[in-house]
């Protein structure tokens, strides 16, 4: 059976102190693929702490520059990210809406991630979103379900995931108001291979319960 992915998207949250505390309280062994995606500023200390505590957690970034090294003020490039992380979230609806990221820029970001051996977790808002070449993991995240406490139905999420898989045969996750109570309804569906978790991943106890019940 394929791995079950549990991906935490911390968005713009947590200080280094809070991130370390979260890791110190994360006490579980699991055979699921756990990926935590914090702000860039937290990646170095989290990598160090994960190694020290030997935690079964991989790191991901929440964004990547569409450019390589060079004169791009404010950008974090793939080579810099690869020092700390294995994954990168690309195409989240918050990046599309607040930062005007379009299909062309997202394709460049995917290419950049691949060229530095980072695995893109590409967010799609519906079954029609264009998925760039090279993407192996997509996350179906309908906008109405994000941060709303109103998840999609497992049945509909599975239908969308199946549609994506029928076209591309990639791994599909579900994201949007996932909790420890509803997670299994999603991971139980045949075309859904895991979840992308926002708000409820900030609390280490709730996140551990999500992993446990997935
Ligand atoms: P949520 O966010 O779990 O808080 O709904 C999911 C996401 O935006 O990735």
Tab-separated table of C-alpha atoms and ligand atoms in Angstrom:
chain	number	residue	atom	x	y	z
A	1	UNK	CA	0.000	0.000	0.000
A	2	UNK	CA	1.126	3.557	-0.713
A	3	UNK	CA	2.248	5.756	2.155
A	4	UNK	CA	-0.296	7.926	3.954
A	5	UNK	CA	0.819	11.558	3.968
A	6	UNK	CA	-0.027	13.881	6.841
A	7	UNK	CA	1.173	17.364	5.927
A	8	UNK	CA	1.011	20.318	8.341
A	9	UNK	CA	0.782	23.798	6.852
A	10	UNK	CA	1.586	26.200	9.671
A	11	UNK	CA	1.093	29.251	7.409
A	12	UNK	CA	2.356	32.491	9.019
A	13	UNK	CA	2.445	31.217	12.614
A	14	UNK	CA	4.874	30.431	15.448
A	15	UNK	CA	8.129	31.818	16.763
A	16	UNK	CA	11.290	29.713	17.085
A	17	UNK	CA	10.475	29.151	20.768
A	18	UNK	CA	6.957	27.934	19.960
A	19	UNK	CA	8.181	25.705	17.140
A	20	UNK	CA	10.732	24.024	19.415
A	21	UNK	CA	8.107	23.531	22.094
A	22	UNK	CA	5.750	21.895	19.549
A	23	UNK	CA	8.531	19.485	18.498
A	24	UNK	CA	9.464	18.688	22.095
A	25	UNK	CA	5.845	17.729	22.766
A	26	UNK	CA	5.541	15.613	19.617
A	27	UNK	CA	5.964	12.133	20.999
A	28	UNK	CA	4.975	9.374	18.657
A	29	UNK	CA	6.388	6.846	16.297
A	30	UNK	CA	4.528	6.284	13.055
A	31	UNK	CA	4.978	4.702	9.650
A	32	UNK	CA	3.009	7.517	8.009
A	33	UNK	CA	4.893	10.221	6.090
A	34	UNK	CA	4.723	13.270	8.352
A	35	UNK	CA	5.695	16.583	6.760
A	36	UNK	CA	5.646	19.879	8.652
A	37	UNK	CA	5.767	23.082	6.598
A	38	UNK	CA	6.665	26.067	8.807
A	39	UNK	CA	7.752	29.603	7.911
A	40	UNK	CA	11.244	29.871	6.392
A	41	UNK	CA	12.610	31.439	9.592
A	42	UNK	CA	11.802	28.266	11.540
A	43	UNK	CA	13.416	25.738	9.190
A	44	UNK	CA	17.001	25.764	10.616
A	45	UNK	CA	16.043	25.350	14.281
A	46	UNK	CA	13.416	22.765	13.407
A	47	UNK	CA	15.850	20.708	11.360
A	48	UNK	CA	18.315	20.746	14.252
A	49	UNK	CA	15.649	19.832	16.824
A	50	UNK	CA	14.192	17.019	14.692
A	51	UNK	CA	17.688	15.519	14.391
A	52	UNK	CA	18.412	15.923	18.110
A	53	UNK	CA	15.121	14.319	19.160
A	54	UNK	CA	15.162	11.774	16.284
A	55	UNK	CA	11.574	12.620	15.340
A	56	UNK	CA	9.817	10.916	12.385
A	57	UNK	CA	9.145	14.289	10.740
A	58	UNK	CA	10.251	15.697	7.383
A	59	UNK	CA	10.252	19.401	6.650
A	60	UNK	CA	8.668	21.340	3.830
A	61	UNK	CA	8.649	25.002	2.802
A	62	UNK	CA	5.453	26.903	2.042
A	63	UNK	CA	6.815	28.646	-1.040
A	64	UNK	CA	9.824	28.770	-3.347
A	65	UNK	CA	11.295	31.473	-5.537
A	66	UNK	CA	10.603	31.030	-9.260
A	67	UNK	CA	14.224	32.203	-9.741
A	68	UNK	CA	17.568	30.678	-8.809
A	69	UNK	CA	20.370	32.335	-6.866
A	70	UNK	CA	20.994	35.979	-7.585
A	71	UNK	CA	19.608	39.498	-7.489
A	72	UNK	CA	16.032	38.751	-6.359
A	73	UNK	CA	15.588	40.716	-3.144
A	74	UNK	CA	13.415	38.994	-0.572
A	75	UNK	CA	13.258	35.635	-2.344
A	76	UNK	CA	14.257	32.221	-0.941
A	77	UNK	CA	15.546	29.925	-3.682
A	78	UNK	CA	15.468	26.154	-4.091
A	79	UNK	CA	19.132	25.655	-3.207
A	80	UNK	CA	18.598	27.490	0.091
A	81	UNK	CA	15.458	25.510	0.881
A	82	UNK	CA	17.113	22.172	0.111
A	83	UNK	CA	19.550	22.754	2.989
A	84	UNK	CA	16.630	22.187	5.359
A	85	UNK	CA	13.597	20.708	3.608
A	86	UNK	CA	12.512	17.899	1.284
A	87	UNK	CA	9.098	19.221	0.249
A	88	UNK	CA	7.549	22.509	-0.836
A	89	UNK	CA	3.901	23.569	-1.010
A	90	UNK	CA	3.186	25.285	-4.321
A	91	UNK	CA	-0.021	26.916	-5.542
A	92	UNK	CA	-1.878	27.296	-2.252
A	93	UNK	CA	-5.058	29.339	-2.822
A	94	UNK	CA	-3.781	31.973	-0.353
A	95	UNK	CA	-0.714	32.494	-2.592
A	96	UNK	CA	-2.940	32.693	-5.645
A	97	UNK	CA	-5.341	35.216	-4.108
A	98	UNK	CA	-3.095	37.411	-1.896
A	99	UNK	CA	0.042	37.306	-4.048
A	100	UNK	CA	-1.473	37.001	-7.525
A	101	UNK	CA	0.370	33.792	-8.376
A	102	UNK	CA	-0.855	32.499	-11.730
A	103	UNK	CA	-0.412	29.236	-13.620
A	104	UNK	CA	2.749	30.462	-15.397
A	105	UNK	CA	4.566	31.424	-12.181
A	106	UNK	CA	3.436	28.226	-10.454
A	107	UNK	CA	4.849	26.151	-13.293
A	108	UNK	CA	8.207	27.940	-12.870
A	109	UNK	CA	8.105	27.215	-9.139
A	110	UNK	CA	7.476	23.526	-9.790
A	111	UNK	CA	10.405	23.400	-12.224
A	112	UNK	CA	12.623	25.164	-9.696
A	113	UNK	CA	11.608	22.725	-6.935
A	114	UNK	CA	12.317	19.716	-9.168
A	115	UNK	CA	15.705	21.065	-10.198
A	116	UNK	CA	16.735	21.187	-6.533
A	117	UNK	CA	15.259	17.799	-5.740
A	118	UNK	CA	12.411	19.190	-3.656
A	119	UNK	CA	9.070	17.377	-3.889
A	120	UNK	CA	6.268	19.822	-4.773
A	121	UNK	CA	2.933	19.425	-2.976
A	122	UNK	CA	0.803	21.159	-5.554
A	123	UNK	CA	-2.523	22.586	-4.355
A	124	UNK	CA	-5.526	22.437	-6.631
A	125	UNK	CA	-8.801	24.146	-5.889
A	126	UNK	CA	-10.972	21.874	-8.026
A	127	UNK	CA	-10.711	19.149	-10.627
A	128	UNK	CA	-10.025	21.712	-13.355
A	129	UNK	CA	-6.864	23.350	-11.926
A	130	UNK	CA	-3.885	22.953	-14.268
A	131	UNK	CA	-1.268	20.657	-12.745
A	132	UNK	CA	2.236	21.309	-14.105
A	133	UNK	CA	4.409	18.525	-15.495
A	134	UNK	CA	6.613	16.906	-12.849
A	135	UNK	CA	4.118	17.114	-9.986
A	136	UNK	CA	3.803	13.776	-8.147
A	137	UNK	CA	1.703	14.930	-5.171
A	138	UNK	CA	-1.359	17.177	-5.416
A	139	UNK	CA	-3.614	18.405	-2.610
A	140	UNK	CA	-7.256	19.031	-3.413
A	141	UNK	CA	-8.236	22.032	-1.281
A	142	UNK	CA	-11.603	23.581	-2.144
A	143	UNK	CA	-11.584	27.262	-1.135
A	144	UNK	CA	-14.826	27.078	0.848
A	145	UNK	CA	-13.320	24.420	3.110
A	146	UNK	CA	-10.113	26.263	4.054
A	147	UNK	CA	-10.163	27.540	7.622
A	148	UNK	CA	-13.976	27.464	7.635
A	149	UNK	CA	-14.774	24.441	9.780
A	150	UNK	CA	-16.801	23.281	6.782
A	151	UNK	CA	-14.911	20.456	5.026
A	152	UNK	CA	-15.904	18.991	1.687
A	153	UNK	CA	-17.771	15.692	1.880
A	154	UNK	CA	-15.422	12.692	1.730
A	155	UNK	CA	-17.451	11.412	-1.240
A	156	UNK	CA	-17.015	14.597	-3.282
A	157	UNK	CA	-13.337	14.913	-2.285
A	158	UNK	CA	-12.811	11.355	-3.470
A	159	UNK	CA	-14.595	12.043	-6.770
A	160	UNK	CA	-12.295	15.012	-7.435
A	161	UNK	CA	-9.220	13.010	-6.356
A	162	UNK	CA	-10.251	10.170	-8.674
A	163	UNK	CA	-10.727	12.571	-11.570
A	164	UNK	CA	-7.212	13.959	-11.014
A	165	UNK	CA	-5.738	10.464	-10.732
A	166	UNK	CA	-7.534	9.296	-13.871
A	167	UNK	CA	-5.769	12.054	-15.807
A	168	UNK	CA	-2.336	12.013	-14.193
A	169	UNK	CA	-1.962	9.002	-11.892
A	170	UNK	CA	-0.427	11.046	-9.070
A	171	UNK	CA	-0.828	10.922	-5.290
A	172	UNK	CA	-3.763	13.081	-4.147
A	173	UNK	CA	-4.281	14.493	-0.650
A	174	UNK	CA	-7.311	16.302	0.734
A	175	UNK	CA	-7.109	19.608	2.632
A	176	UNK	CA	-9.644	21.961	4.228
A	177	UNK	CA	-10.948	21.863	7.829
A	178	UNK	CA	-9.428	18.461	8.594
A	179	UNK	CA	-9.634	17.452	12.282
A	180	UNK	CA	-8.881	14.328	14.305
A	181	UNK	CA	-12.616	13.567	14.166
A	182	UNK	CA	-13.069	13.690	10.375
A	183	UNK	CA	-9.602	12.684	9.116
A	184	UNK	CA	-10.333	8.993	8.757
A	185	UNK	CA	-13.376	9.648	6.571
A	186	UNK	CA	-10.980	11.174	4.040
A	187	UNK	CA	-8.033	8.776	4.306
A	188	UNK	CA	-10.502	5.893	4.107
A	189	UNK	CA	-11.501	6.926	0.571
A	190	UNK	CA	-9.875	4.923	-2.224
A	191	UNK	CA	-8.356	7.839	-4.188
A	192	UNK	CA	-7.191	9.954	-1.206
A	193	UNK	CA	-3.674	9.220	0.119
A	194	UNK	CA	-3.505	11.639	3.004
A	195	UNK	CA	-4.328	15.121	4.239
A	196	UNK	CA	-2.980	18.668	4.242
A	197	UNK	CA	-3.803	20.252	7.584
A	198	UNK	CA	-3.779	23.969	8.433
A	199	UNK	CA	-5.320	25.309	11.655
A	200	UNK	CA	-5.502	22.046	13.588
A	201	UNK	CA	-1.805	21.290	12.948
A	202	UNK	CA	-0.759	24.201	15.186
A	203	UNK	CA	-1.765	22.262	18.294
A	204	UNK	CA	0.630	19.340	18.695
A	205	UNK	CA	-1.859	17.214	20.639
A	206	UNK	CA	-4.590	17.615	18.030
A	207	UNK	CA	-2.077	16.999	15.220
A	208	UNK	CA	-0.875	13.819	16.938
A	209	UNK	CA	-4.499	12.673	17.144
A	210	UNK	CA	-4.909	13.362	13.424
A	211	UNK	CA	-1.890	11.163	12.689
A	212	UNK	CA	-3.230	8.493	15.013
A	213	UNK	CA	-6.724	8.415	13.470
A	214	UNK	CA	-5.737	8.874	9.799
B	1	LIG	P1	-7.293	24.428	7.305
B	1	LIG	O1	-6.285	24.878	6.144
B	1	LIG	O2	-6.925	23.030	7.699
B	1	LIG	O3	-7.081	25.430	8.388
B	1	LIG	O4	-8.679	24.474	6.714
B	1	LIG	C1	-5.848	23.981	5.177
B	1	LIG	C2	-4.897	24.676	4.245
B	1	LIG	O5	-5.096	25.857	3.938
B	1	LIG	O6	-3.904	24.070	3.775
